CSV table of C-alpha atoms in Angstrom, one decimal:
chain,number,residue,atom,x,y,z
X,1,MET,CA,94.4,78.0,100.6
X,2,GLY,CA,94.7,79.7,97.2
X,3,GLU,CA,97.1,79.6,94.4
X,4,PHE,CA,98.9,82.8,95.5
X,5,VAL,CA,97.6,83.4,99.0
X,6,ARG,CA,97.6,81.2,102.1
X,7,LEU,CA,95.9,81.7,105.4
X,8,GLU,CA,97.6,80.0,108.4
X,9,VAL,CA,96.5,80.2,112.0
X,10,SER,CA,98.7,79.5,115.0
X,11,ASP,CA,98.2,80.5,118.7
X,12,ALA,CA,95.4,83.0,117.8
X,13,VAL,CA,97.6,84.8,115.2
X,14,ALA,CA,96.8,84.4,111.5
X,15,THR,CA,99.3,84.8,108.8
X,16,ILE,CA,98.1,85.9,105.4
X,17,ARG,CA,101.0,84.8,103.2
X,18,LEU,CA,101.4,86.1,99.6
X,19,ASP,CA,103.3,83.7,97.4
X,20,ARG,CA,103.3,84.6,93.7
X,21,PRO,CA,106.8,84.3,92.2
X,22,LYS,CA,108.9,86.2,91.7
X,23,MET,CA,107.8,89.5,93.3
X,24,ASN,CA,104.3,89.0,94.5
X,25,ALA,CA,102.9,91.3,91.8
X,26,ILE,CA,99.2,91.8,92.6
X,27,ASN,CA,97.2,90.5,89.7
X,28,ALA,CA,93.4,89.8,89.7
X,29,ARG,CA,93.8,86.3,91.0
X,30,LEU,CA,96.1,87.3,93.9
X,31,ARG,CA,93.7,90.3,94.7
X,32,ASP,CA,90.7,88.0,94.9
X,33,GLU,CA,92.5,85.4,97.0
X,34,LEU,CA,93.8,88.1,99.3
X,35,ALA,CA,90.3,89.5,99.9
X,36,GLU,CA,89.0,85.9,100.5
X,37,ALA,CA,91.7,85.2,103.1
X,38,ALA,CA,91.1,88.6,104.8
X,39,ARG,CA,87.3,87.8,105.1
X,40,ALA,CA,88.1,84.3,106.4
X,41,ALA,CA,90.5,85.6,109.0
X,42,ASP,CA,88.0,88.3,110.1
X,43,ALA,CA,85.2,85.7,110.5
X,44,ASP,CA,87.3,83.2,112.4
X,45,PRO,CA,86.8,83.6,116.2
X,46,ALA,CA,90.1,81.9,116.8
X,47,VAL,CA,91.9,84.7,115.1
X,48,ARG,CA,92.8,87.5,117.5
X,49,ALA,CA,95.6,89.2,115.4
X,50,VAL,CA,96.8,89.0,111.8
X,51,VAL,CA,100.2,89.3,110.1
X,52,LEU,CA,100.5,90.2,106.4
X,53,TYR,CA,103.7,88.6,104.9
X,54,GLY,CA,105.2,88.2,101.4
X,55,GLY,CA,108.1,85.9,102.3
X,56,GLU,CA,111.7,86.4,103.1
X,57,ARG,CA,112.5,88.1,99.7
X,58,VAL,CA,109.8,90.6,99.0
X,59,PHE,CA,106.5,91.9,100.5
X,60,ALA,CA,104.9,92.9,97.2
X,61,ALA,CA,106.6,94.8,94.4
X,62,GLY,CA,103.4,96.3,93.1
X,63,ALA,CA,100.4,95.7,90.8
X,64,ASP,CA,100.9,93.5,87.8
X,65,ILE,CA,101.7,96.2,85.1
X,66,LYS,CA,101.4,93.7,82.2
X,67,GLU,CA,97.8,93.1,83.3
X,68,MET,CA,97.0,96.9,83.2
X,69,ALA,CA,99.1,98.3,80.4
X,70,GLU,CA,96.6,98.2,77.6
X,71,LEU,CA,93.4,98.8,79.6
X,72,SER,CA,90.8,101.2,78.2
X,73,TYR,CA,89.3,103.9,80.5
X,74,VAL,CA,86.3,101.8,81.3
X,75,GLU,CA,88.4,98.7,82.0
X,76,ALA,CA,90.8,100.8,84.1
X,77,ALA,CA,88.0,102.2,86.2
X,78,GLU,CA,86.6,98.7,87.0
X,79,HIS,CA,90.1,97.3,87.6
X,80,CYS,CA,90.8,100.1,90.1
X,81,ARG,CA,87.4,99.5,91.8
X,82,ALA,CA,88.1,95.8,92.1
X,83,LEU,CA,91.6,96.4,93.5
X,84,GLN,CA,90.3,98.9,96.1
X,85,ARG,CA,87.6,96.4,97.1
X,86,GLY,CA,90.2,93.7,97.6
X,87,LEU,CA,92.5,95.8,99.8
X,88,ASP,CA,89.5,97.2,101.6
X,89,ALA,CA,88.8,93.7,102.8
X,90,VAL,CA,92.2,93.7,104.5
X,91,ALA,CA,91.6,97.1,106.1
X,92,ALA,CA,88.2,95.9,107.4
X,93,ILE,CA,89.7,93.0,109.4
X,94,GLY,CA,88.5,93.8,113.0
X,95,ALA,CA,91.6,92.3,114.7
X,96,PRO,CA,94.9,94.2,114.9
X,97,VAL,CA,96.9,93.7,111.7
X,98,VAL,CA,100.7,93.9,111.3
X,99,ALA,CA,102.5,94.0,107.9
X,100,ALA,CA,105.9,92.3,107.8
X,101,ILE,CA,107.8,94.1,105.1
X,102,THR,CA,110.8,92.5,103.5
X,103,GLY,CA,112.5,93.6,100.3
X,104,TYR,CA,110.1,95.9,98.4
X,105,ALA,CA,106.6,97.2,99.2
X,106,LEU,CA,105.9,99.4,96.2
X,107,GLY,CA,102.8,100.7,94.5
X,108,GLY,CA,100.0,98.3,95.3
X,109,GLY,CA,102.3,96.5,97.7
X,110,LEU,CA,102.7,99.7,99.8
X,111,GLU,CA,99.0,100.3,99.5
X,112,LEU,CA,98.4,96.8,100.9
X,113,ALA,CA,100.8,97.5,103.8
X,114,LEU,CA,98.9,100.8,104.5
X,115,CYS,CA,95.8,98.7,105.1
X,116,ALA,CA,97.5,97.2,108.2
X,117,ASP,CA,97.5,98.9,111.6
X,118,PHE,CA,101.2,98.6,112.0
X,119,ARG,CA,104.2,98.0,109.8
X,120,VAL,CA,107.5,96.2,110.6
X,121,ALA,CA,110.3,96.6,108.0
X,122,GLY,CA,113.6,94.9,107.4
X,123,GLU,CA,116.7,97.0,107.3
X,124,SER,CA,117.1,96.7,103.6
X,125,ALA,CA,113.4,97.2,102.7
X,126,LYS,CA,112.3,99.9,100.4
X,127,VAL,CA,108.8,101.3,100.2
X,128,GLY,CA,107.2,103.8,97.8
X,129,GLN,CA,104.4,104.9,95.4
X,130,PRO,CA,106.2,104.9,92.0
X,131,GLU,CA,103.0,105.1,89.9
X,132,ILE,CA,103.8,108.6,88.7
X,133,LEU,CA,106.8,107.1,86.8
X,134,LEU,CA,104.3,105.2,84.8
X,135,GLY,CA,102.2,108.2,84.0
X,136,VAL,CA,99.5,107.5,86.5
X,137,ILE,CA,98.8,107.9,90.2
X,138,PRO,CA,98.2,105.4,93.0
X,139,GLY,CA,94.8,103.7,92.6
X,140,ALA,CA,94.3,101.4,95.6
X,141,GLY,CA,94.4,103.9,98.4
X,142,GLY,CA,97.9,105.5,98.2
X,143,THR,CA,96.5,109.0,97.7
X,144,GLN,CA,94.2,108.6,100.7
X,145,ARG,CA,95.7,106.3,103.3
X,146,LEU,CA,99.3,107.6,102.9
X,147,PRO,CA,98.5,111.3,103.7
X,148,ARG,CA,96.3,110.2,106.6
X,149,LEU,CA,99.3,108.3,108.0
X,150,ILE,CA,102.3,110.7,107.4
X,151,GLY,CA,100.6,114.0,106.5
X,152,PRO,CA,99.8,115.5,103.1
X,153,SER,CA,103.1,117.2,102.3
X,154,ARG,CA,105.2,114.2,103.0
X,155,ALA,CA,102.8,112.0,101.1
X,156,LYS,CA,102.8,114.3,98.1
X,157,ASP,CA,106.6,114.2,98.0
X,158,LEU,CA,106.5,110.4,97.8
X,159,ILE,CA,103.7,110.3,95.3
X,160,PHE,CA,105.0,113.2,93.1
X,161,THR,CA,108.5,111.8,92.9
X,162,GLY,CA,107.8,108.0,92.9
X,163,ARG,CA,111.1,107.5,94.8
X,164,HIS,CA,111.9,104.4,96.8
X,165,VAL,CA,112.2,105.2,100.5
X,166,PRO,CA,114.7,103.2,102.6
X,167,ALA,CA,113.6,101.7,105.8
X,168,ASP,CA,115.4,104.2,108.1
X,169,GLU,CA,113.7,107.1,106.4
X,170,ALA,CA,110.3,105.3,106.4
X,171,LEU,CA,110.7,104.9,110.1
X,172,ALA,CA,111.5,108.6,110.6
X,173,LEU,CA,108.4,109.5,108.4
X,174,GLY,CA,106.2,107.3,110.5
X,175,LEU,CA,105.5,105.2,107.5
X,176,VAL,CA,106.7,102.1,109.3
X,177,ASP,CA,106.7,101.5,113.1
X,178,LYS,CA,109.7,99.4,113.6
X,179,VAL,CA,112.9,98.4,111.7
X,180,VAL,CA,114.6,95.1,112.4
X,181,PRO,CA,117.3,92.9,110.7
X,182,ASP,CA,116.0,91.4,107.5
X,183,ALA,CA,116.0,87.9,108.8
X,184,GLU,CA,113.9,88.9,111.8
X,185,VAL,CA,111.0,90.7,110.1
X,186,TYR,CA,108.4,87.9,110.3
X,187,GLU,CA,109.2,87.0,113.9
X,188,ALA,CA,109.1,90.6,115.0
X,189,ALA,CA,105.7,91.1,113.3
X,190,LYS,CA,104.4,87.9,114.9
X,191,GLU,CA,105.6,89.1,118.3
X,192,MET,CA,103.9,92.4,117.8
X,193,ALA,CA,100.7,90.7,116.8
X,194,ALA,CA,100.9,88.4,119.8
X,195,ARG,CA,100.9,91.3,122.1
X,196,TYR,CA,97.3,92.0,121.0
X,197,ALA,CA,96.1,88.4,120.6
X,198,GLY,CA,95.7,88.0,124.3
X,199,GLY,CA,93.6,91.1,124.8
X,200,PRO,CA,89.9,91.5,124.9
X,201,ALA,CA,88.9,90.8,121.3
X,202,ALA,CA,85.6,92.8,121.3
X,203,ALA,CA,87.3,95.8,122.9
X,204,LEU,CA,90.2,95.7,120.4
X,205,ARG,CA,87.8,95.5,117.5
X,206,ALA,CA,85.8,98.4,118.9
X,207,ALA,CA,88.9,100.5,119.5
X,208,LYS,CA,90.1,99.9,115.9
X,209,GLN,CA,86.6,100.8,114.5
X,210,ALA,CA,86.4,103.9,116.6
X,211,VAL,CA,89.8,105.2,115.6
X,212,ASP,CA,89.3,104.4,111.9
X,213,ALA,CA,85.8,105.8,111.6
X,214,GLY,CA,86.6,108.8,113.7
X,215,LEU,CA,89.4,109.8,111.3
X,216,GLU,CA,86.7,110.2,108.6
X,217,ALA,CA,84.4,112.3,110.8
X,218,ASP,CA,84.2,115.6,112.6
X,219,LEU,CA,85.1,115.6,116.3
X,220,ALA,CA,81.5,115.6,117.6
X,221,THR,CA,80.7,112.6,115.4
X,222,GLY,CA,83.9,110.9,116.4
X,223,LEU,CA,83.1,111.3,120.1
X,224,GLU,CA,79.6,109.8,119.5
X,225,ILE,CA,81.2,106.8,117.7
X,226,GLU,CA,83.5,106.4,120.7
X,227,ARG,CA,80.6,106.6,123.2
X,228,LEU,CA,78.5,104.0,121.4
X,229,HIS,CA,81.5,101.6,121.2
X,230,PHE,CA,82.4,102.2,124.9
X,231,SER,CA,78.9,101.6,126.2
X,232,GLY,CA,78.4,98.6,124.0
X,233,LEU,CA,81.4,96.8,125.6
X,234,PHE,CA,79.5,96.6,128.8
X,235,ALA,CA,77.5,93.8,127.2
X,236,THR,CA,80.7,91.7,127.0
X,237,ASP,CA,82.1,89.1,129.4
X,238,ASP,CA,85.6,90.7,129.0
X,239,GLN,CA,84.4,94.0,130.4
X,240,LYS,CA,83.2,92.2,133.5
X,241,ILE,CA,86.4,90.2,133.7
X,242,GLY,CA,88.6,93.2,133.2
X,243,MET,CA,86.9,95.5,135.7
X,244,ARG,CA,86.3,92.9,138.4
X,245,GLY,CA,89.9,91.8,138.0
X,246,PHE,CA,91.1,95.4,138.5
X,247,VAL,CA,89.0,95.9,141.6
X,248,GLU,CA,90.0,92.5,143.2
X,249,GLU,CA,93.6,92.0,142.0
X,250,GLY,CA,94.8,95.2,140.5
X,251,PRO,CA,95.6,96.2,136.9
X,252,GLY,CA,97.1,93.8,134.3
X,253,LYS,CA,95.9,90.6,135.9
X,254,ALA,CA,92.7,89.9,133.8
X,255,LYS,CA,92.6,86.8,131.6
X,256,PHE,CA,90.3,87.6,128.8
X,257,THR,CA,88.1,85.1,127.0
X,258,GLY,CA,87.3,87.1,123.8
X,259,ARG,CA,83.6,87.1,124.5
């Protein structure tokens, strides 16, 4: 429990809740608490899926510009490095992560949402990378994670213009995975997370690592990453439970233990 970030766990789903009035602007304190909560969730064996949530009003409207406006080059380089490290801690969570986007997810807020595996947005939500309007570029993953998600030309359009993208367009772009009524965002994200929470935890972690690491590698290296993760899972109880259950009872009947 931090000043601006809370970690709550219920039924194997953790919620990392941002709560810095009024717009969840990401300052150094929130960044550090976010990283701490992400590492705690990742280390907790009771956590099988994670929801990122900023509350009913806003996900995160961006980085705290007042904190950055007068930085020197050296200070800006370290600030960017620290922010990237903070968000990287979220991206490194081994369990499936769902971002529940209400209101705005702009700048650093969108970069945080991009660290999740899936994104659920409210009907009136808006997302974007408006840094260009401040005379800079995204500095916490926007130029790297966004093109990997939606392709370089679409990402360049959002980064070059800085425009706010409404939820329906974000869905069409593949920037969010589901759009629901504003009041249902958190519950929809929890329902999505719960679908994975009952699965084989080690296999889900291996699948996430294989996909994410494979995206950064050539095909031959990616296939080797996949082979190593695949074979390693034969040391888990869940592999025995899953395959024996399939042979004896058919598919979809296994009750995994997470070991």
